[in-house]
mmCIF file of C-alpha atoms in Angstrom:
data_model
loop_
_atom_site.group_PDB
_atom_site.id
_atom_site.type_symbol
_atom_site.label_atom_id
_atom_site.label_comp_id
_atom_site.label_asym_id
_atom_site.label_seq_id
_atom_site.Cartn_x
_atom_site.Cartn_y
_atom_site.Cartn_z
ATOM 1 C CA VAL A 1 -13.486 20.076 -0.801
ATOM 2 C CA MET A 2 -13.143 23.039 -3.178
ATOM 3 C CA ARG A 3 -10.206 23.791 -5.434
ATOM 4 C CA LEU A 4 -8.846 27.307 -5.021
ATOM 5 C CA THR A 5 -8.054 28.938 -8.352
ATOM 6 C CA LYS A 6 -7.891 32.466 -9.659
ATOM 7 C CA PRO A 7 -11.267 33.934 -10.699
ATOM 8 C CA THR A 8 -11.948 34.890 -14.300
ATOM 9 C CA LEU A 9 -13.294 38.089 -15.797
ATOM 10 C CA PHE A 10 -17.039 37.897 -16.379
ATOM 11 C CA THR A 11 -18.111 37.892 -20.024
ATOM 12 C CA ASN A 12 -21.525 38.475 -21.526
ATOM 13 C CA ILE A 13 -22.921 38.341 -25.039
ATOM 14 C CA PRO A 14 -24.187 41.771 -26.150
ATOM 15 C CA VAL A 15 -27.479 41.729 -28.062
ATOM 16 C CA THR A 16 -28.253 44.929 -29.946
ATOM 17 C CA CYS A 17 -30.487 46.132 -32.742
ATOM 18 C CA GLU A 18 -31.055 49.261 -34.755
ATOM 19 C CA GLU A 19 -33.507 51.885 -33.521
ATOM 20 C CA ARG A 20 -35.883 51.302 -36.459
ATOM 21 C CA ASP A 21 -36.212 47.600 -35.578
ATOM 22 C CA LEU A 22 -39.216 46.352 -33.608
ATOM 23 C CA PRO A 23 -37.520 46.265 -30.149
ATOM 24 C CA GLY A 24 -36.403 49.859 -30.648
ATOM 25 C CA ASN A 25 -34.026 50.928 -27.887
ATOM 26 C CA LEU A 26 -35.024 48.098 -25.525
ATOM 27 C CA PHE A 27 -31.883 45.951 -25.930
ATOM 28 C CA ASN A 28 -29.533 48.911 -25.578
ATOM 29 C CA GLN A 29 -31.302 50.028 -22.416
ATOM 30 C CA LEU A 30 -31.108 46.534 -20.933
ATOM 31 C CA MET A 31 -27.347 46.457 -21.523
ATOM 32 C CA LYS A 32 -26.943 49.862 -19.860
ATOM 33 C CA ASP A 33 -28.887 48.644 -16.837
ATOM 34 C CA ASP A 34 -26.869 45.407 -16.619
ATOM 35 C CA PRO A 35 -24.409 45.791 -13.701
ATOM 36 C CA SER A 36 -21.915 43.407 -15.344
ATOM 37 C CA THR A 37 -21.278 45.675 -18.355
ATOM 38 C CA VAL A 38 -18.729 48.476 -18.549
ATOM 39 C CA THR A 39 -20.309 51.927 -18.426
ATOM 40 C CA GLY A 40 -19.889 53.650 -21.780
ATOM 41 C CA ALA A 41 -18.736 50.412 -23.460
ATOM 42 C CA GLU A 42 -21.753 48.158 -22.984
ATOM 43 C CA THR A 43 -21.153 46.260 -26.241
ATOM 44 C CA LEU A 44 -17.828 44.867 -25.029
ATOM 45 C CA MET A 45 -18.024 41.200 -24.052
ATOM 46 C CA LEU A 46 -15.482 41.657 -21.246
ATOM 47 C CA GLY A 47 -16.894 43.065 -18.027
ATOM 48 C CA GLU A 48 -15.450 44.449 -14.801
ATOM 49 C CA MET A 49 -16.768 41.694 -12.538
ATOM 50 C CA LEU A 50 -15.004 38.493 -11.559
ATOM 51 C CA THR A 51 -16.461 34.999 -11.782
ATOM 52 C CA LEU A 52 -15.586 32.269 -9.303
ATOM 53 C CA PRO A 53 -14.644 28.873 -10.773
ATOM 54 C CA GLN A 54 -17.721 26.840 -11.661
ATOM 55 C CA ASN A 55 -15.869 23.522 -11.989
ATOM 56 C CA PHE A 56 -12.543 21.927 -11.139
ATOM 57 C CA GLY A 57 -10.955 23.097 -14.398
ATOM 58 C CA ASN A 58 -7.606 21.983 -15.748
ATOM 59 C CA ILE A 59 -4.427 21.727 -13.720
ATOM 60 C CA PHE A 60 -1.065 21.588 -15.446
ATOM 61 C CA LEU A 61 2.349 20.262 -14.574
ATOM 62 C CA GLY A 62 4.385 22.899 -12.755
ATOM 63 C CA GLU A 63 1.395 24.745 -11.284
ATOM 64 C CA THR A 64 0.479 24.862 -7.593
ATOM 65 C CA PHE A 65 -2.586 22.849 -6.621
ATOM 66 C CA SER A 66 -4.490 24.612 -3.821
ATOM 67 C CA SER A 67 -7.622 23.271 -2.165
ATOM 68 C CA TYR A 68 -9.953 24.319 0.633
ATOM 69 C CA ILE A 69 -11.082 21.481 2.925
ATOM 70 C CA SER A 70 -13.976 21.948 5.338
ATOM 71 C CA VAL A 71 -15.345 19.377 7.818
ATOM 72 C CA HIS A 72 -18.796 20.403 9.098
ATOM 73 C CA ASN A 73 -20.693 18.874 12.014
ATOM 74 C CA ASP A 74 -24.226 18.386 10.657
ATOM 75 C CA SER A 75 -25.476 16.556 13.748
ATOM 76 C CA ASN A 76 -26.943 17.978 16.953
ATOM 77 C CA GLN A 77 -24.245 16.349 19.071
ATOM 78 C CA MET A 78 -20.732 17.436 19.865
ATOM 79 C CA VAL A 79 -17.910 15.162 18.682
ATOM 80 C CA LYS A 80 -14.378 14.880 20.047
ATOM 81 C CA ASP A 81 -10.828 14.098 18.899
ATOM 82 C CA ILE A 82 -11.400 15.089 15.281
ATOM 83 C CA LEU A 83 -8.453 14.325 13.015
ATOM 84 C CA VAL A 84 -8.488 15.481 9.381
ATOM 85 C CA LYS A 85 -5.869 14.057 7.046
ATOM 86 C CA ALA A 86 -5.338 14.929 3.370
ATOM 87 C CA ASP A 87 -3.096 12.784 1.151
ATOM 88 C CA LEU A 88 -2.335 13.105 -2.540
ATOM 89 C CA GLN A 89 -1.886 9.799 -4.343
ATOM 90 C CA THR A 90 0.069 9.866 -7.618
ATOM 91 C CA SER A 91 1.232 7.061 -9.861
ATOM 92 C CA SER A 92 4.559 6.856 -8.019
ATOM 93 C CA GLN A 93 4.082 8.154 -4.469
ATOM 94 C CA ARG A 94 1.673 9.205 -1.721
ATOM 95 C CA LEU A 95 2.147 12.678 -0.204
ATOM 96 C CA ASN A 96 0.755 14.031 3.055
ATOM 97 C CA LEU A 97 -0.583 17.570 2.495
ATOM 98 C CA SER A 98 -2.121 18.238 5.908
ATOM 99 C CA ALA A 99 -0.787 21.365 7.582
ATOM 100 C CA SER A 100 -1.190 19.862 11.071
ATOM 101 C CA SER A 101 -1.238 16.303 12.382
ATOM 102 C CA ALA A 102 -2.756 17.212 15.759
ATOM 103 C CA ALA A 103 -6.361 16.280 16.542
ATOM 104 C CA VAL A 104 -8.977 18.933 17.370
ATOM 105 C CA ALA A 105 -10.339 18.421 20.884
ATOM 106 C CA GLU A 106 -14.037 18.982 20.071
ATOM 107 C CA LEU A 107 -16.409 20.129 17.343
ATOM 108 C CA LYS A 108 -19.778 21.581 18.301
ATOM 109 C CA PRO A 109 -22.947 21.210 16.184
ATOM 110 C CA ASP A 110 -23.073 23.466 13.082
ATOM 111 C CA CYS A 111 -19.373 24.237 13.464
ATOM 112 C CA CYS A 112 -16.602 23.320 11.058
ATOM 113 C CA ILE A 113 -12.868 22.711 10.798
ATOM 114 C CA ASP A 114 -11.202 24.436 7.837
ATOM 115 C CA ASP A 115 -7.845 23.817 6.217
ATOM 116 C CA VAL A 116 -6.099 25.003 3.043
ATOM 117 C CA ILE A 117 -3.528 22.761 1.362
ATOM 118 C CA HIS A 118 -0.946 23.587 -1.304
ATOM 119 C CA HIS A 119 1.152 21.325 -3.506
ATOM 120 C CA GLU A 120 3.406 22.033 -6.483
ATOM 121 C CA VAL A 121 2.458 19.465 -9.113
ATOM 122 C CA LYS A 122 5.519 17.595 -10.410
ATOM 123 C CA GLU A 123 3.951 14.596 -12.164
ATOM 124 C CA ILE A 124 1.501 14.230 -15.013
ATOM 125 C CA GLY A 125 -1.339 11.733 -15.085
ATOM 126 C CA THR A 126 -4.019 10.743 -12.588
ATOM 127 C CA HIS A 127 -3.926 12.255 -9.092
ATOM 128 C CA ILE A 128 -6.284 11.300 -6.257
ATOM 129 C CA LEU A 129 -6.877 13.574 -3.277
ATOM 130 C CA VAL A 130 -7.755 11.344 -0.299
ATOM 131 C CA CYS A 131 -9.461 13.129 2.600
ATOM 132 C CA ALA A 132 -9.833 11.002 5.745
ATOM 133 C CA VAL A 133 -11.708 12.081 8.895
ATOM 134 C CA SER A 134 -11.738 10.258 12.224
ATOM 135 C CA TYR A 135 -13.625 11.340 15.365
ATOM 136 C CA THR A 136 -15.178 10.064 18.599
ATOM 137 C CA THR A 137 -18.894 10.361 19.395
ATOM 138 C CA GLN A 138 -20.337 11.282 22.791
ATOM 139 C CA MET A 139 -20.929 7.567 23.405
ATOM 140 C CA GLY A 140 -17.190 6.918 22.993
ATOM 141 C CA GLU A 141 -17.559 5.191 19.618
ATOM 142 C CA LYS A 142 -14.724 5.843 17.186
ATOM 143 C CA MET A 143 -15.892 6.736 13.652
ATOM 144 C CA TYR A 144 -13.964 7.047 10.426
ATOM 145 C CA PHE A 145 -14.758 7.926 6.803
ATOM 146 C CA ARG A 146 -12.888 8.871 3.620
ATOM 147 C CA LYS A 147 -13.646 10.769 0.429
ATOM 148 C CA PHE A 148 -11.777 10.588 -2.870
ATOM 149 C CA PHE A 149 -11.374 13.339 -5.464
ATOM 150 C CA LYS A 150 -9.740 12.329 -8.731
ATOM 151 C CA PHE A 151 -8.235 14.765 -11.239
ATOM 152 C CA GLN A 152 -5.856 14.711 -14.186
ATOM 153 C CA VAL A 153 -2.633 16.699 -14.436
ATOM 154 C CA LEU A 154 -1.904 17.748 -18.012
ATOM 155 C CA LYS A 155 1.267 18.756 -19.811
ATOM 156 C CA PRO A 156 1.365 22.536 -20.444
ATOM 157 C CA LEU A 157 4.420 22.823 -22.681
ATOM 158 C CA ASP A 158 6.115 20.778 -25.357
ATOM 159 C CA VAL A 159 9.882 21.303 -25.193
ATOM 160 C CA LYS A 160 12.223 20.184 -27.980
ATOM 161 C CA THR A 161 15.989 20.727 -27.935
ATOM 162 C CA LYS A 162 18.742 20.619 -30.550
ATOM 163 C CA PHE A 163 22.499 20.783 -29.991
ATOM 164 C CA TYR A 164 25.163 22.174 -32.318
ATOM 165 C CA ASN A 165 28.814 21.439 -31.485
ATOM 166 C CA ALA A 166 31.249 24.112 -32.709
ATOM 167 C CA GLU A 167 34.913 23.535 -33.483
ATOM 168 C CA THR A 168 35.839 25.979 -30.705
ATOM 169 C CA ASP A 169 34.299 23.627 -28.085
ATOM 170 C CA GLU A 170 31.269 25.917 -27.832
ATOM 171 C CA VAL A 171 27.862 24.250 -27.716
ATOM 172 C CA PHE A 172 24.772 25.986 -29.094
ATOM 173 C CA LEU A 173 21.420 24.915 -27.682
ATOM 174 C CA GLU A 174 18.184 25.628 -29.540
ATOM 175 C CA ALA A 175 15.078 25.115 -27.397
ATOM 176 C CA GLN A 176 11.631 25.096 -29.028
ATOM 177 C CA ILE A 177 8.869 25.722 -26.476
ATOM 178 C CA GLN A 178 5.246 25.237 -27.559
ATOM 179 C CA ASN A 179 2.154 26.195 -25.564
ATOM 180 C CA ILE A 180 -0.162 23.162 -25.793
ATOM 181 C CA THR A 181 -2.832 24.556 -23.436
ATOM 182 C CA THR A 182 -5.994 26.385 -24.514
ATOM 183 C CA SER A 183 -5.086 29.739 -22.939
ATOM 184 C CA PRO A 184 -2.279 32.243 -23.578
ATOM 185 C CA MET A 185 0.813 32.357 -21.382
ATOM 186 C CA PHE A 186 3.158 35.128 -20.339
ATOM 187 C CA MET A 187 6.687 33.702 -20.435
ATOM 188 C CA GLU A 188 8.339 35.253 -17.393
ATOM 189 C CA LYS A 189 11.664 33.431 -17.656
ATOM 190 C CA VAL A 190 13.330 30.890 -19.911
ATOM 191 C CA SER A 191 16.930 30.267 -18.892
ATOM 192 C CA LEU A 192 19.534 27.543 -19.100
ATOM 193 C CA GLU A 193 21.265 26.448 -15.906
ATOM 194 C CA PRO A 194 24.589 25.058 -17.195
ATOM 195 C CA SER A 195 26.622 22.225 -15.746
ATOM 196 C CA ILE A 196 29.720 23.058 -13.698
ATOM 197 C CA MET A 197 31.998 22.893 -16.748
ATOM 198 C CA TYR A 198 30.255 25.590 -18.791
ATOM 199 C CA ASN A 199 29.351 29.269 -18.779
ATOM 200 C CA VAL A 200 26.187 30.235 -20.637
ATOM 201 C CA ALA A 201 25.268 33.272 -22.737
ATOM 202 C CA GLU A 202 21.638 33.832 -23.757
ATOM 203 C CA LEU A 203 21.276 34.850 -27.429
ATOM 204 C CA ASN A 204 17.656 36.013 -27.318
ATOM 205 C CA THR A 205 18.203 39.771 -27.408
ATOM 206 C CA VAL A 206 19.132 42.292 -30.103
ATOM 207 C CA ASP A 207 20.869 45.653 -29.816
ATOM 208 C CA THR A 208 18.474 48.472 -30.758
ATOM 209 C CA SER A 209 19.582 52.093 -30.266
ATOM 210 C CA GLY A 210 22.196 51.049 -27.745
ATOM 211 C CA GLU A 211 19.759 49.027 -25.630
ATOM 212 C CA ARG A 212 19.250 45.291 -25.419
ATOM 213 C CA ALA A 213 15.729 44.251 -26.404
ATOM 214 C CA SER A 214 14.149 40.806 -26.453
ATOM 215 C CA THR A 215 13.653 39.200 -29.847
ATOM 216 C CA PHE A 216 10.064 38.449 -28.769
ATOM 217 C CA GLY A 217 9.186 42.081 -27.986
ATOM 218 C CA SER A 218 8.513 43.848 -24.702
ATOM 219 C CA ARG A 219 5.799 41.350 -23.712
ATOM 220 C CA THR A 220 6.641 37.695 -24.218
ATOM 221 C CA TYR A 221 3.203 36.157 -24.759
ATOM 222 C CA LEU A 222 2.817 32.631 -26.046
ATOM 223 C CA GLN A 223 -0.577 31.993 -27.608
ATOM 224 C CA PRO A 224 -2.152 28.497 -27.650
ATOM 225 C CA MET A 225 -0.255 26.138 -29.989
ATOM 226 C CA ASP A 226 2.357 28.836 -30.734
ATOM 227 C CA THR A 227 6.086 28.113 -30.473
ATOM 228 C CA HIS A 228 9.039 30.248 -29.393
ATOM 229 C CA GLN A 229 12.648 29.365 -30.162
ATOM 230 C CA TYR A 230 15.352 30.205 -27.628
ATOM 231 C CA LEU A 231 19.082 30.064 -28.347
ATOM 232 C CA SER A 232 21.904 29.713 -25.819
ATOM 233 C CA CYS A 233 25.662 29.436 -26.210
ATOM 234 C CA LEU A 234 27.714 27.400 -23.741
ATOM 235 C CA LYS A 235 31.443 27.995 -23.467
ATOM 236 C CA PRO A 236 33.810 25.772 -21.469
ATOM 237 C CA LYS A 237 35.242 27.359 -18.337
ATOM 238 C CA GLN A 238 38.914 28.225 -18.601
ATOM 239 C CA GLU A 239 40.090 25.512 -16.207
ATOM 240 C CA PHE A 240 38.321 22.833 -18.268
ATOM 241 C CA ALA A 241 39.025 24.275 -21.727
ATOM 242 C CA GLU A 242 42.747 23.791 -21.194
ATOM 243 C CA LYS A 243 42.267 20.051 -20.680
ATOM 244 C CA ALA A 244 41.804 18.569 -24.112
ATOM 245 C CA GLY A 245 40.285 15.262 -23.117
ATOM 246 C CA VAL A 246 37.842 16.577 -20.510
ATOM 247 C CA ILE A 247 35.444 18.655 -22.624
ATOM 248 C CA LYS A 248 35.538 16.089 -25.413
ATOM 249 C CA GLY A 249 33.596 13.508 -23.413
ATOM 250 C CA VAL A 250 31.149 15.826 -21.633
ATOM 251 C CA THR A 251 27.552 14.945 -22.478
ATOM 252 C CA VAL A 252 25.598 16.645 -19.651
ATOM 253 C CA ILE A 253 25.012 20.286 -20.590
ATOM 254 C CA GLY A 254 22.511 21.593 -18.026
ATOM 255 C CA LYS A 255 18.773 22.013 -17.606
ATOM 256 C CA LEU A 256 16.127 24.494 -18.713
ATOM 257 C CA ASP A 257 14.223 26.554 -16.149
ATOM 258 C CA ILE A 258 10.869 27.829 -17.467
ATOM 259 C CA VAL A 259 8.539 30.155 -15.540
ATOM 260 C CA TRP A 260 5.204 31.408 -16.881
ATOM 261 C CA LYS A 261 2.002 33.096 -15.767
ATOM 262 C CA THR A 262 -1.550 32.474 -16.923
ATOM 263 C CA ASN A 263 -4.967 33.731 -15.821
ATOM 264 C CA LEU A 264 -4.644 36.725 -13.449
ATOM 265 C CA GLY A 265 -1.001 35.971 -12.717
ATOM 266 C CA GLU A 266 -1.336 32.293 -11.787
ATOM 267 C CA ARG A 267 2.227 31.033 -11.812
ATOM 268 C CA GLY A 268 3.752 27.844 -13.180
ATOM 269 C CA ARG A 269 7.291 26.545 -13.298
ATOM 270 C CA LEU A 270 9.017 23.651 -15.037
ATOM 271 C CA GLN A 271 12.570 22.387 -14.901
ATOM 272 C CA THR A 272 13.673 19.851 -17.454
ATOM 273 C CA SER A 273 15.855 16.912 -16.593
ATOM 274 C CA GLN A 274 19.566 17.209 -17.383
ATOM 275 C CA LEU A 275 19.961 17.824 -21.112
ATOM 276 C CA GLN A 276 22.474 15.570 -22.817
ATOM 277 C CA ARG A 277 24.229 15.874 -26.146
ATOM 278 C CA MET A 278 26.087 13.388 -28.277
ATOM 279 C CA ALA A 279 29.773 13.889 -27.523
ATOM 280 C CA PRO A 280 31.611 14.846 -30.732
ATOM 281 C CA GLY A 281 34.199 12.389 -31.954
ATOM 282 C CA TYR A 282 37.525 14.025 -32.840
ATOM 283 C CA GLY A 283 39.637 10.909 -33.178
ATOM 284 C CA ASP A 284 43.152 10.787 -31.763
ATOM 285 C CA VAL A 285 44.270 14.136 -33.189
ATOM 286 C CA ARG A 286 42.157 17.258 -33.349
ATOM 287 C CA LEU A 287 42.937 20.273 -35.519
ATOM 288 C CA SER A 288 41.077 23.533 -34.957
ATOM 289 C CA LEU A 289 41.550 27.100 -36.158
ATOM 290 C CA GLU A 290 42.444 29.784 -33.630
ATOM 291 C CA THR A 291 42.710 32.783 -35.983
ATOM 292 C CA ILE A 292 41.815 33.360 -39.641
ATOM 293 C CA PRO A 293 40.902 36.579 -41.505
ATOM 294 C CA ASP A 294 37.385 36.974 -42.877
ATOM 295 C CA THR A 295 38.460 38.637 -46.126
ATOM 296 C CA VAL A 296 41.797 38.417 -47.971
ATOM 297 C CA ASN A 297 43.239 39.827 -51.199
ATOM 298 C CA LEU A 298 43.584 37.723 -54.315
ATOM 299 C CA GLU A 299 47.074 36.195 -54.744
ATOM 300 C CA GLU A 300 48.359 37.823 -51.549
ATOM 301 C CA PRO A 301 49.646 35.669 -48.658
ATOM 302 C CA PHE A 302 47.701 35.638 -45.397
ATOM 303 C CA ASP A 303 48.320 33.932 -42.059
ATOM 304 C CA ILE A 304 46.254 31.520 -40.017
ATOM 305 C CA THR A 305 46.890 29.921 -36.624
ATOM 306 C CA CYS A 306 46.018 26.276 -36.018
ATOM 307 C CA LYS A 307 45.777 24.371 -32.763
ATOM 308 C CA ILE A 308 46.725 20.692 -32.812
ATOM 309 C CA THR A 309 45.605 18.602 -29.838
ATOM 310 C CA ASN A 310 46.538 15.063 -28.868
ATOM 311 C CA CYS A 311 43.166 13.692 -27.716
ATOM 312 C CA SER A 312 44.680 10.420 -26.569
ATOM 313 C CA SER A 313 45.003 10.043 -22.815
ATOM 314 C CA GLU A 314 47.844 7.514 -22.953
ATOM 315 C CA ARG A 315 49.959 7.787 -26.103
ATOM 316 C CA THR A 316 52.609 10.320 -27.122
ATOM 317 C CA MET A 317 52.584 11.183 -30.832
ATOM 318 C CA ASP A 318 55.395 12.177 -33.188
ATOM 319 C CA LEU A 319 53.707 14.245 -35.904
ATOM 320 C CA VAL A 320 54.700 15.264 -39.425
ATOM 321 C CA LEU A 321 52.820 18.051 -41.245
ATOM 322 C CA GLU A 322 52.130 17.858 -44.976
ATOM 323 C CA MET A 323 50.476 20.709 -46.906
ATOM 324 C CA CYS A 324 48.704 19.753 -50.134
ATOM 325 C CA ASN A 325 47.683 22.483 -52.575
ATOM 326 C CA THR A 326 44.196 22.556 -54.079
ATOM 327 C CA SER A 327 42.939 24.230 -57.257
ATOM 328 C CA SER A 328 42.349 27.505 -55.388
ATOM 329 C CA ILE A 329 44.389 27.324 -52.157
ATOM 330 C CA HIS A 330 48.223 27.258 -52.174
ATOM 331 C CA TRP A 331 50.283 26.738 -49.037
ATOM 332 C CA CYS A 332 53.517 28.680 -48.438
ATOM 333 C CA GLY A 333 56.315 26.887 -46.620
ATOM 334 C CA VAL A 334 57.954 23.496 -46.337
ATOM 335 C CA SER A 335 55.701 20.452 -46.535
ATOM 336 C CA GLY A 336 56.673 17.317 -44.634
ATOM 337 C CA ARG A 337 58.266 19.064 -41.665
ATOM 338 C CA GLN A 338 58.536 17.497 -38.244
ATOM 339 C CA LEU A 339 56.348 18.989 -35.511
ATOM 340 C CA GLY A 340 57.998 17.009 -32.742
ATOM 341 C CA LYS A 341 56.478 14.941 -29.986
ATOM 342 C CA LEU A 342 53.037 15.798 -28.641
ATOM 343 C CA HIS A 343 52.247 14.376 -25.211
ATOM 344 C CA PRO A 344 48.787 13.026 -24.216
ATOM 345 C CA SER A 345 46.074 15.685 -23.747
ATOM 346 C CA SER A 346 48.467 18.471 -24.740
ATOM 347 C CA SER A 347 48.328 20.991 -27.590
ATOM 348 C CA LEU A 348 50.574 23.058 -29.817
ATOM 349 C CA HIS A 349 49.901 26.194 -31.861
ATOM 350 C CA LEU A 350 51.056 26.376 -35.448
ATOM 351 C CA ALA A 351 51.256 29.498 -37.648
ATOM 352 C CA LEU A 352 50.778 28.823 -41.374
ATOM 353 C CA THR A 353 50.823 31.017 -44.483
ATOM 354 C CA LEU A 354 48.781 30.488 -47.639
ATOM 355 C CA LEU A 355 47.279 32.361 -50.585
ATOM 356 C CA SER A 356 44.322 31.968 -52.906
ATOM 357 C CA SER A 357 44.426 32.161 -56.698
ATOM 358 C CA VAL A 358 40.637 32.235 -57.159
ATOM 359 C CA GLN A 359 38.150 34.889 -56.048
ATOM 360 C CA GLY A 360 35.022 34.156 -54.059
ATOM 361 C CA LEU A 361 34.324 32.063 -50.988
ATOM 362 C CA GLN A 362 37.120 29.518 -50.787
ATOM 363 C CA SER A 363 37.486 26.505 -48.512
ATOM 364 C CA VAL A 364 40.764 25.976 -46.664
ATOM 365 C CA SER A 365 41.801 22.357 -47.243
ATOM 366 C CA GLY A 366 44.789 20.130 -47.758
ATOM 367 C CA LEU A 367 46.410 19.647 -44.340
ATOM 368 C CA ARG A 368 47.714 16.185 -43.466
ATOM 369 C CA LEU A 369 49.144 15.020 -40.116
ATOM 370 C CA THR A 370 51.032 11.729 -39.951
ATOM 371 C CA ASP A 371 51.798 9.909 -36.708
ATOM 372 C CA THR A 372 55.177 8.333 -37.363
ATOM 373 C CA PHE A 373 54.781 5.822 -34.529
ATOM 374 C CA LEU A 374 51.650 4.191 -35.970
ATOM 375 C CA LYS A 375 52.189 5.269 -39.597
ATOM 376 C CA ARG A 376 48.673 6.713 -39.498
ATOM 377 C CA THR A 377 47.670 9.802 -41.519
ATOM 378 C CA TYR A 378 44.882 12.191 -40.498
ATOM 379 C CA GLU A 379 43.332 14.313 -43.275
ATOM 380 C CA TYR A 380 41.813 17.757 -42.641
ATOM 381 C CA ASP A 381 39.755 19.318 -45.418
ATOM 382 C CA ASP A 382 37.177 22.105 -45.343
ATOM 383 C CA ILE A 383 38.725 23.447 -42.149
ATOM 384 C CA ALA A 384 37.312 26.933 -42.693
ATOM 385 C CA GLN A 385 36.152 29.316 -45.396
ATOM 386 C CA VAL A 386 37.604 32.665 -46.398
ATOM 387 C CA CYS A 387 36.299 35.368 -48.753
ATOM 388 C CA VAL A 388 38.835 36.204 -51.472
ATOM 389 C CA VAL A 389 38.445 39.563 -53.238
ATOM 390 C CA SER A 390 40.465 41.554 -55.720
ATOM 391 C CA SER A 391 42.808 44.093 -54.131
ATOM 392 C CA GLU A 392 41.148 46.909 -56.153
ATOM 393 C CA ILE A 393 37.722 46.007 -54.771
ATOM 394 C CA LYS A 394 39.039 45.976 -51.200
ATOM 395 C CA LYS A 395 40.652 49.423 -51.630
ATOM 396 C CA GLU A 396 37.402 50.912 -52.960
ATOM 397 C CA SER A 397 35.388 49.482 -50.046
#
């Protein structure tokens, strides 16, 4: 049994000396005569020749395990009904890798039966390749033997994820991917496959001269023990975004699909399990901002639009809005007005006017919603921030 892997580029250690040293030009001439060196660049360690694997090497999760199996008849007698079976034993299952289950009618002396097996490795830990051969001798005696080849499957990448829940129901996913092997990787693809309730936008490119370019450059190489951070934004699909209570309880976001290449284009692929977030708790009533200006003038009214959602799936609410002024933010309008009844899982939009008496970055606070049925008050502070500037400064800009 021989594992089939990509060859490696042959390397040698150049040994040189100056012409006035005792060996003279001997070392340089030997390097020029060495067929493994590059003509005109003999002092480079990297040559043009390829080296076949000298040992089993490492195999990593997500790679394809390929092996060449050869059964050779060393005797001087012909054998019949030869059946070669290859199984891969893991910690959880036993897989049959043989391409054919039919027996070979006969095998003459000094002849062999060859087979190549492939398997995409999906588990880490100890794997045992079990090769079993059964045959019948010329005397009619049935013979059987097995050979075992044990190897370890290692973890190639360390993946860490973080979730950020936005007020707009968007979910931002930060994925940190670290190469924990001893060789560099070319990251061919890192993408998020969202669940059925979300659309995804990858945020790993920048706009340069009208063209989208990767934040990692034109070649996404990941050196040993290096880490790349990938950012994705998930937005609820329209049919689910309109249902207030549906998106609130969604915890399954999707799964990461990672494809890489290593030595001479050897390919590996990993898919994470379904990523889950902690569902944000909004309580019975949720207040979110639909529109708000980034910059406003000092002591001049500006408008915002709020969205109030009844997150309860059973209870109708009768809401009263109170607007409490702060030291910098002053609300315009009648406080304590009735908003009417809000049915379960429904929303209403509310236009409000306010002004700021202090310059700088100010926090919008002071909204209170009271459910008259339960006599319960919900407080909303630090809803958003707005930059307040003098009107003269804004005109100059």
